[in-house]
Coordinates of C-alpha atoms and ligand atoms in Angstrom, one line a residue:
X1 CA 0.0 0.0 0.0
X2 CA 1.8 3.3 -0.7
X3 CA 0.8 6.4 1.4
X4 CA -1.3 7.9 -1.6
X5 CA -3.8 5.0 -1.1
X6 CA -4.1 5.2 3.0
X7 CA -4.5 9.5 2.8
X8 CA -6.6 10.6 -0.4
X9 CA -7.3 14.1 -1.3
X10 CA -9.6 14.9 1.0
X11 CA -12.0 18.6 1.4
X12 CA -13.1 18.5 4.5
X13 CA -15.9 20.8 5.8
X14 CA -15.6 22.0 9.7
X15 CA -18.5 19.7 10.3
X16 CA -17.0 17.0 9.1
X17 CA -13.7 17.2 11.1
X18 CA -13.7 14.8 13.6
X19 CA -11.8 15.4 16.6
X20 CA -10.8 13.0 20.1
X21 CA -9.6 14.2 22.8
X22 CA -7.6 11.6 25.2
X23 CA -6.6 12.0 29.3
X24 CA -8.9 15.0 30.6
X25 CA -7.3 17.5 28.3
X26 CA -8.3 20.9 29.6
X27 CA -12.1 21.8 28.9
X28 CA -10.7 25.0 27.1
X29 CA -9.2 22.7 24.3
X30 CA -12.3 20.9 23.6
X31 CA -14.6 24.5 23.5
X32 CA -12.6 25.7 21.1
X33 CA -12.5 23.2 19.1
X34 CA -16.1 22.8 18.9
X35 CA -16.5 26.8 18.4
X36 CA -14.7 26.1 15.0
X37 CA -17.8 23.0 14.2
X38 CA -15.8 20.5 14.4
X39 CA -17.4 17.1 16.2
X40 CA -15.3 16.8 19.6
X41 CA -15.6 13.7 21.6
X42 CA -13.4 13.6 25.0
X43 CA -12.8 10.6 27.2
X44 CA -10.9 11.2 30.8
X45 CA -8.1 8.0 30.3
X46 CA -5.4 7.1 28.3
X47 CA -6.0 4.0 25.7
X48 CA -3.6 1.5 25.3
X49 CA -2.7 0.3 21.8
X50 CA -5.6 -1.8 21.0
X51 CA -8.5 0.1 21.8
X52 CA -6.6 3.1 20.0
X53 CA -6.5 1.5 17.0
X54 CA -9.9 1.0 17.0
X55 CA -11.2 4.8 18.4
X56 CA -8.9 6.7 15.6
X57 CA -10.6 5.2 12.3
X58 CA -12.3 8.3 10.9
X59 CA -10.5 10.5 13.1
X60 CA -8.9 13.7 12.0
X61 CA -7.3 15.1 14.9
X62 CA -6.1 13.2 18.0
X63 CA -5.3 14.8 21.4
X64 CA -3.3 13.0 23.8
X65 CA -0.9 13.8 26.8
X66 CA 1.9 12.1 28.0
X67 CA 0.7 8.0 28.8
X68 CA -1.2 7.7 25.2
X69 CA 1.4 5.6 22.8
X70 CA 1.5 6.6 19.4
X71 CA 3.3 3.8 17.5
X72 CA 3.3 2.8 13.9
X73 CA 0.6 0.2 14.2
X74 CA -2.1 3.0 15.6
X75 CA -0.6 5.2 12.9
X76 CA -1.5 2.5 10.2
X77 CA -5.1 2.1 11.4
X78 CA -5.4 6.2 11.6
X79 CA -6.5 6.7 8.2
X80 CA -7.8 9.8 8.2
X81 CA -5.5 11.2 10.6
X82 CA -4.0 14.4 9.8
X83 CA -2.3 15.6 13.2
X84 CA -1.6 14.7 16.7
X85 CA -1.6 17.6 19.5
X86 CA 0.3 16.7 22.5
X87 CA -1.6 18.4 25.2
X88 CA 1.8 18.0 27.2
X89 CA 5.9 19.3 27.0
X90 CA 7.2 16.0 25.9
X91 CA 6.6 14.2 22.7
X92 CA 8.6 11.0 23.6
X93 CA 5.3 9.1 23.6
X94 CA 4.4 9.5 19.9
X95 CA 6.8 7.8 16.9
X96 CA 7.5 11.0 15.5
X97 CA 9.5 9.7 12.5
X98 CA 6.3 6.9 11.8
X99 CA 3.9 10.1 11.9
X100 CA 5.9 12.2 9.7
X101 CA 6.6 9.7 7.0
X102 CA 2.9 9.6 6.8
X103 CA 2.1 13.3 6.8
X104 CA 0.6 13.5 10.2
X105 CA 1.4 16.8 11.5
X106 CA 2.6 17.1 15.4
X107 CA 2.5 19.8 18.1
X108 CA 2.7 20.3 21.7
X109 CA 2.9 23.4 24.2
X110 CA 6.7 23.7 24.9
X111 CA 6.3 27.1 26.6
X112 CA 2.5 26.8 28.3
X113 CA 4.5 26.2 31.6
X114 CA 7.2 28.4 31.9
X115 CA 5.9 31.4 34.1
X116 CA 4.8 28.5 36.3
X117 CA 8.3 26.6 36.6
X118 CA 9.5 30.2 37.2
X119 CA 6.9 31.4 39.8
X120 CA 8.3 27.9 41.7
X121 CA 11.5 29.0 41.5
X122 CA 11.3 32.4 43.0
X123 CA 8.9 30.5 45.9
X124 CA 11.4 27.8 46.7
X125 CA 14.4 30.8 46.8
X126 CA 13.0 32.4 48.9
X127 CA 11.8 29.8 51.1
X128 CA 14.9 28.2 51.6
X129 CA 16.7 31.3 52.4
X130 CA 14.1 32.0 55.3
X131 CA 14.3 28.4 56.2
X132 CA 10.4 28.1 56.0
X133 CA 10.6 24.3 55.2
X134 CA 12.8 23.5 58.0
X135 CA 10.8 25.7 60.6
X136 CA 7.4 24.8 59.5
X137 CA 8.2 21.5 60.2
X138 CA 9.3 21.5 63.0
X139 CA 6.3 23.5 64.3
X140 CA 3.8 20.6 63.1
X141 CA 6.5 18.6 65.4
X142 CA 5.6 21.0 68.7
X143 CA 8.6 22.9 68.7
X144 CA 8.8 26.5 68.5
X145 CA 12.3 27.8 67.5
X146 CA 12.0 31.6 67.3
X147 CA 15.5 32.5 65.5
X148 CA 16.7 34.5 63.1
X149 CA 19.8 32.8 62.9
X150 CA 20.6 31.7 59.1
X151 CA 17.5 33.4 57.7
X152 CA 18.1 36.0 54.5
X153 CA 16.8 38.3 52.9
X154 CA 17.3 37.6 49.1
X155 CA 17.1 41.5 47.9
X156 CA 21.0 42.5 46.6
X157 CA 21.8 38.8 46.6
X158 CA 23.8 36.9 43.4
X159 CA 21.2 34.8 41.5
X160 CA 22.9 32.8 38.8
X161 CA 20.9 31.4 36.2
X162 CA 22.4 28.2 34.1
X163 CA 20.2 27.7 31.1
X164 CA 18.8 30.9 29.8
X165 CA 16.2 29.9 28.0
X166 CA 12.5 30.3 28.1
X167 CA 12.7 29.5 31.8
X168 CA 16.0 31.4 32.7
X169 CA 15.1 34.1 31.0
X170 CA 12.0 34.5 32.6
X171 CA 13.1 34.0 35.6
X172 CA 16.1 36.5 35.7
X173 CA 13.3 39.6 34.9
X174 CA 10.8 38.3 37.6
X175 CA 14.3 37.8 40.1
X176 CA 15.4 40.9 39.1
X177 CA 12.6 42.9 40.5
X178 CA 12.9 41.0 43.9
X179 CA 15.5 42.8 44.2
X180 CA 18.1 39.5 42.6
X181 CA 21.7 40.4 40.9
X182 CA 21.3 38.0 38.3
X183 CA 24.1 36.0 36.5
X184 CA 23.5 33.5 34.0
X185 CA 25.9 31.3 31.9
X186 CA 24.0 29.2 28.5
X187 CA 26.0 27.7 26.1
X188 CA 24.4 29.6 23.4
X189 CA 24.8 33.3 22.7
X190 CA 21.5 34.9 24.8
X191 CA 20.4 38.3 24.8
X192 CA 21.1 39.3 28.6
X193 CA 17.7 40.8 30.2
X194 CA 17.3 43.9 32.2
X195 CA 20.7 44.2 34.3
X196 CA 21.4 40.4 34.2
X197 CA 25.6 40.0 33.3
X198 CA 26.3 37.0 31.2
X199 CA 29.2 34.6 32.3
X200 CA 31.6 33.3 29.9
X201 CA 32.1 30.0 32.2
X202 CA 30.2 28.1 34.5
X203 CA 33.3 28.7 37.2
X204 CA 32.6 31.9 36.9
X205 CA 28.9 31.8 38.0
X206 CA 29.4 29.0 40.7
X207 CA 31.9 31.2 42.1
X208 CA 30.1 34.2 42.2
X209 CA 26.5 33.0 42.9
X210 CA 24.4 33.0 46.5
X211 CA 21.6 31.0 44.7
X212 CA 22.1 28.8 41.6
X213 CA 19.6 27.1 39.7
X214 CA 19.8 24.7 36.7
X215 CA 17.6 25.5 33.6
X216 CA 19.4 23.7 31.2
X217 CA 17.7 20.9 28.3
X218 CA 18.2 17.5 28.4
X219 CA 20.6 17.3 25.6
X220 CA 23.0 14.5 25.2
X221 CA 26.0 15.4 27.0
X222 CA 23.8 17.6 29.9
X223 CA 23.7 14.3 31.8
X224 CA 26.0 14.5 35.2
X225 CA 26.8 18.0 34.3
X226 CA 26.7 19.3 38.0
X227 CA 28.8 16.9 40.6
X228 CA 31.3 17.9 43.8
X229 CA 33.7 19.4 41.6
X230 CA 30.4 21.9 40.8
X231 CA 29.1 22.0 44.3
X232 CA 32.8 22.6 45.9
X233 CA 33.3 25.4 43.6
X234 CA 29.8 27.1 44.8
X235 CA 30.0 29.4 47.7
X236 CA 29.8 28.5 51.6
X237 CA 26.4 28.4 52.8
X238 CA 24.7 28.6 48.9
X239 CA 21.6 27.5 47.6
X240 CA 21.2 25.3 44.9
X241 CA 17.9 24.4 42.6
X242 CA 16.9 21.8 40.3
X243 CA 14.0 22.3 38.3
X244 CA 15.4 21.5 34.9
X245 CA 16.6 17.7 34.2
X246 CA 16.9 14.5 37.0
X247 CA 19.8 13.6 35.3
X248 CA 21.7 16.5 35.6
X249 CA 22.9 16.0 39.1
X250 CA 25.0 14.1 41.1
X251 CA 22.5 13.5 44.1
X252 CA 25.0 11.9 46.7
X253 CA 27.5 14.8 46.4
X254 CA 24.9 17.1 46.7
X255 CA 23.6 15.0 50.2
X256 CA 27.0 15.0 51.4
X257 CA 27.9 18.7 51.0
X258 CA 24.4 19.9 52.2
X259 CA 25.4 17.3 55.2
X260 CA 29.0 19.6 55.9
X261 CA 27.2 22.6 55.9
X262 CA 28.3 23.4 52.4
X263 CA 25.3 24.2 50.7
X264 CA 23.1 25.6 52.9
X265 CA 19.6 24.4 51.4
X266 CA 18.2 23.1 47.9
X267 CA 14.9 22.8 46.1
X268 CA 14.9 19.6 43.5
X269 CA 11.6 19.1 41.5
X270 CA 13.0 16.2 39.3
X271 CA 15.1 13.0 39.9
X272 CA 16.9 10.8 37.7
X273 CA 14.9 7.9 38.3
X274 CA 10.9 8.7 39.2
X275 CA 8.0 6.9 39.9
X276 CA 6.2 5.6 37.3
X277 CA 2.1 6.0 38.5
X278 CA 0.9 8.1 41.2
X279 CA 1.0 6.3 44.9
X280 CA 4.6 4.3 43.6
X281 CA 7.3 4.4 46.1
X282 CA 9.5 7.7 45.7
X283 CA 13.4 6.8 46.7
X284 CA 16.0 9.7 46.4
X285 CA 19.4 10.5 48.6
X286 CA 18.0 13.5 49.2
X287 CA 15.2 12.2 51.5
X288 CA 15.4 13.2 55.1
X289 CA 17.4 16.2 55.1
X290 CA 16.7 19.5 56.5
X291 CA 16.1 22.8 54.8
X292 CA 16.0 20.6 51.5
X293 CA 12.4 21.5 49.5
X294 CA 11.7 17.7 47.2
X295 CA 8.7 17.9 44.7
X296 CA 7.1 15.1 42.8
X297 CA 8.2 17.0 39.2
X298 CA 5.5 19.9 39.4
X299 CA 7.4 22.4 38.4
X300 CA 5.0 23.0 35.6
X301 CA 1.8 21.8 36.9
X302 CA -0.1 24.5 37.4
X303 CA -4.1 24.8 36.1
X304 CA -3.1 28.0 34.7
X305 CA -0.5 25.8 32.6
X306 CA -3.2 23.1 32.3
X307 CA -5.4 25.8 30.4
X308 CA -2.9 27.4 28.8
X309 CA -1.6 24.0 27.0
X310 CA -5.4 23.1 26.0
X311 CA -5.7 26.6 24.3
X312 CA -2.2 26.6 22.3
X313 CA -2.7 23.0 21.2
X314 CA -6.3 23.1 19.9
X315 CA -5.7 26.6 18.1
X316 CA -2.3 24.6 16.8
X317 CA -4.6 21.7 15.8
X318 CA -7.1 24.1 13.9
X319 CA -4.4 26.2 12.2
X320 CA -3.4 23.3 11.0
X321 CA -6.7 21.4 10.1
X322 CA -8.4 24.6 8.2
X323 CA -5.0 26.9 6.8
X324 CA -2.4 23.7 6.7
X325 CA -0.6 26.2 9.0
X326 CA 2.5 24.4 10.9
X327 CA 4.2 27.0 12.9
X328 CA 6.0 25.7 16.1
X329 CA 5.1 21.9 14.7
X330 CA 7.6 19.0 16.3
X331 CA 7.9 17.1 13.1
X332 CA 6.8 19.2 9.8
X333 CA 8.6 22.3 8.1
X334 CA 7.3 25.1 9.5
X335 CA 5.5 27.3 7.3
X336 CA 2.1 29.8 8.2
X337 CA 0.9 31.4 5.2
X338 CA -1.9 33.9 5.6
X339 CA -5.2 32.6 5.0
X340 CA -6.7 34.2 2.0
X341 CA -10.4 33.4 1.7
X342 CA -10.7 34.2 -1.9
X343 CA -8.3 31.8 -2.6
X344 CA -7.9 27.8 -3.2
X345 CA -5.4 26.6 -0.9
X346 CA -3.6 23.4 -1.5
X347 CA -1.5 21.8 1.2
X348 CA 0.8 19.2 -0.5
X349 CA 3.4 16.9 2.2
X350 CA 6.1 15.1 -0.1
X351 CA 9.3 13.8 0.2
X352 CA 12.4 15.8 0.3
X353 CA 13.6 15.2 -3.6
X354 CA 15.3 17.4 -5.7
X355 CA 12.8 18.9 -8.3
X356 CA 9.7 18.5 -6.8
X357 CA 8.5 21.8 -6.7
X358 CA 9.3 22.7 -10.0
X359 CA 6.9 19.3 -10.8
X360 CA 4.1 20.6 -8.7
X361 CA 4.3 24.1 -10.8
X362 CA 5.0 22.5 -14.3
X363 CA 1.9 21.0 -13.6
X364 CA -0.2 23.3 -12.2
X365 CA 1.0 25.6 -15.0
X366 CA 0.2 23.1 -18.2
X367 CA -3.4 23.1 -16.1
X368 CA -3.7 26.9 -16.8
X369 CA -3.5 27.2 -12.7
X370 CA -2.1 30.6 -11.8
X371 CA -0.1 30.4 -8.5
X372 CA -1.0 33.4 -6.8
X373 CA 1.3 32.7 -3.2
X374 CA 3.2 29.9 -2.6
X375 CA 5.6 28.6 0.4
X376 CA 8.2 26.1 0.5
X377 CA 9.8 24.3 3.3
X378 CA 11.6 21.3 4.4
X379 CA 12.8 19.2 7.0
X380 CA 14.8 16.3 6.4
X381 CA 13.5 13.6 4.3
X382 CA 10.0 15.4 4.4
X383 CA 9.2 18.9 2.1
X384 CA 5.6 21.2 2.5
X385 CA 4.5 23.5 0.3
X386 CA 1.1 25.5 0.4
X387 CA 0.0 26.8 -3.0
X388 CA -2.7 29.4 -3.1
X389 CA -4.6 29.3 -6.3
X390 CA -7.5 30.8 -7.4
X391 CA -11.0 28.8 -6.7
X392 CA -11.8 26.0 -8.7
X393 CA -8.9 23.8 -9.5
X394 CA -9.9 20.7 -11.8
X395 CA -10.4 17.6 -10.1
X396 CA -7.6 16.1 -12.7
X397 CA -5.4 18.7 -11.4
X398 CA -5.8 17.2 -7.8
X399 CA -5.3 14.0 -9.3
X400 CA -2.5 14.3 -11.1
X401 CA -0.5 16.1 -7.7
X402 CA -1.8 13.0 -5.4
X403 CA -0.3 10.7 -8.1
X404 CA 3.4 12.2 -8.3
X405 CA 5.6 9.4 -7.0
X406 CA 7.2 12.0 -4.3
X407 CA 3.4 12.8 -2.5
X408 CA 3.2 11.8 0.5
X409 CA -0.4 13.8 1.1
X410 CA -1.8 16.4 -0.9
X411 CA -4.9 18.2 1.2
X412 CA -7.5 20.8 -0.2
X413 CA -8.3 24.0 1.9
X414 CA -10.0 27.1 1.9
Ligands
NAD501 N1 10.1 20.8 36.5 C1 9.2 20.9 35.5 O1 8.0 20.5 35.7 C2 9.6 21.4 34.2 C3 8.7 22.1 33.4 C4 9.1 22.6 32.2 C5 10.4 22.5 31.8 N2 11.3 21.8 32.6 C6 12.7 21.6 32.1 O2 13.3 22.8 32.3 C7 14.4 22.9 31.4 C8 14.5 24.3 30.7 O3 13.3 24.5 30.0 P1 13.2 25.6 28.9 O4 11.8 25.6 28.3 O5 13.7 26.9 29.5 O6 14.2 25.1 27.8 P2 15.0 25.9 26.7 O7 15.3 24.9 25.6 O8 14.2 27.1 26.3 O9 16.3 26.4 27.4 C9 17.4 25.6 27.8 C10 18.6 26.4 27.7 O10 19.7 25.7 28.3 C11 20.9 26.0 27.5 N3 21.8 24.9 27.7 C12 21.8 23.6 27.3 N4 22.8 22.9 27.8 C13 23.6 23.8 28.5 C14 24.7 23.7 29.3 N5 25.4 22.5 29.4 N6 25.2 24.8 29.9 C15 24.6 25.9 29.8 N7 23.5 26.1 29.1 C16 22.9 25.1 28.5 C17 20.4 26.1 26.1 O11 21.3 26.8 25.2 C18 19.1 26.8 26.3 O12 19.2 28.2 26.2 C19 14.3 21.8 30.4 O13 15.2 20.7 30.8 C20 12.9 21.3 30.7 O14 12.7 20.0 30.4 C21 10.9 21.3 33.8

């Protein structure tokens, strides 16, 4: 079967788009969706691989978060499918090379949860500088320990930032006006906000830093980037945060130089290994130790996140489904031409040949098609190109595009 017989040309009208929506994706996601006429149905769980294959014949768009499986064999019953929206960060749960060889367009919400991750942050700083951790627990153990002995203020302290990205970044503007110096150090070259100063090593920052927290991705080569020889070089009686990457850290150094005294309190939100479901036994060397903040990887759950997510994805999934729009997709060239509504749109995935595009237009012109906008882009073994035309393009014309030996899905809009 080649990929022109499992995806034909297809015009679909918005009440014809038929849309699921998997694991209690944010009611915001759904509403929209619906606003636009398409025929939403949600259910709360995941679905495991056979009960998937059955639910996505005839549909169009397929929400999931992060514990539905999108392998090759769901993506050979999906027939109709034309994208996936990952109502999540991570897109490790879908078979993103499967999906793209077959034209199915993917998106999630990389930056729906930064401001939270951030707003953790700044709480957990601050928190383990005033001790709060250590003396609210021991309150709820009936002792009262009125002290201001190693309680800070954080206002004119050294924040320094590794990883300024969408979350560094952030952070450093909302640390600055706390009252934060703030340092960073990123690998790439990054536009330094407000009064932050940029580092040009990471000894630089350890050594100059009251508070450091990791923002870094989890790129090959990130893994064990932050051991002893890291935490020796930070200063006496420093903070240190984790919010980015399990992996990253060496978690017995950092237990045994919070146990000297060295690092004077930490906040980690994710661990190299974590529990699998909800209720599974949690085991980390940082358990038991005071003044040291452990979350169960929240960092970006927030509802505000949760609604943010459902909004970006659906409008992602629409953009897609009505204009062939792919901006900020995980696996397709991007391109977002503006919708014209007086025009004929078509939407044509092929494979990255040399030539192709000069076939598409060879053919459209011996057709007596006048191209009136076109865009062009590609992505390793995958090419897009949207082609507005003026209304009412020959069925033969459609015909002849969906037979070129290079399509890999050739869709009609507008
Ligand atoms: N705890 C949570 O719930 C939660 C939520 C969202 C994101 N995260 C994690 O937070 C991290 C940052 O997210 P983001 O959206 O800001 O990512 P991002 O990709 O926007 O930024 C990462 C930055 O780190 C830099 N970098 C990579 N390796 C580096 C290194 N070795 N040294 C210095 N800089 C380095 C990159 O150049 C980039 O600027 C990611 O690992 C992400 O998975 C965690």
């Amino acid at each position: 079967m080649t990929s022109n017989d499992l995806f034909p040309t297809e015009r679909l009208a918005d009440s014809d788009v038929r849309v699921l929506l998997l694991e209690n994706i944010h009611a915001d996601g759904a509403e929209f969706l619906r606003g636009k006429g398409y025929q939403v149905e949600t259910q709360d769980g995941a679905l495991g691989e056979d009960d998937l294959i059955e639910a996505i014949k005839g549909v169009h768009l397929l929400g999931i978060r992060s514990t539905t499986y999108i392998t090759e064999k769901v993506l050979d019953a999906a027939n109709d499918l034309l994208a996936i929206g990952a109502f999540c960060i991570g897109t490790n749960q879908i078979d993103l090379a499967a999906a793209t060889s077959r034209g199915v367009a993917v998106f999630n919400a990389p930056y729906s949860n930064t401001r939270s991750v951030v707003e953790l942050a700044i709480a957990e700083i601050i928190s383990l500088a005033r001790r709060l951790h250590e003396k609210s627990t021991d309150m709820h153990n009936g002792v009262w320990n009125k002290s201001a002995a190693g309680s800070h203020e954080v206002r004119g302290r050294t924040l320094g930032i590794i990883g300024y990205g969408n979350i560094g970044s952030q952070l450093s503007v909302v640390a600055e006006a706390l009252g934060f110096k703030v340092v960073f150090f990123d690998i790439d070259d990054k536009l330094a906000l407000g009064n932050a100063r940029r580092c040009s090593t990471i000894e630089e920052l350890l050594e100059t830093s009251d508070v450091v927290t990791l923002h870094v991705d989890g790129r090959p080569g990130n893994a064990g980037l932050f051991g002893r020889e890291q935490f020796e070089m930070m200063k006496p009686r420093s903070l240190f945060l984790n919010l980015s990457r399990g992996i990253l850290v060496d978690t017995v150094a950092l237990r045994e130089l919070i146990e000297s005294g060295h690092i004077a309190g930490a906040a980690v939100d994710v661990f190299p290994i974590e529990p699998k479901r909800q209720g599974d036994p949690f085991e980390s060397d940082l358990r038991g130790l005071k003044n040291v903040i452990l979350t169960p990887h929240v960092g970006g759950s927030t509802e505000e996140a949760q609604q943010d997510i459902g909004r970006f994805v659906a409008s992602k999934l629409r953009s897609y489904a009505a204009y062939g729009g792919t901006s900020l997709s995980v696996n397709m060239p991007e391109i977002n031409l503006p919708a014209d509504a007086s025009k004929h749109r078509l939407a044509h995935v092929h494979r990255n040949a040399p030539g192709v595009l000069a076939t598409i237009n060879g053919l459209l012109g011996e057709h007596g098609v006048n191209i009136e906008a076109q865009s062009l882009s590609t992505r390793g073994e995958i090419g897009y190109v949207l082609t507005d035309v003026a209304k009412g393009v020959a069925p033969e014309v459609l015909s002849a595009l969906a037979a070129l030996p290079e399509t890999v899905r050739l869709r009609e809009l507008t």
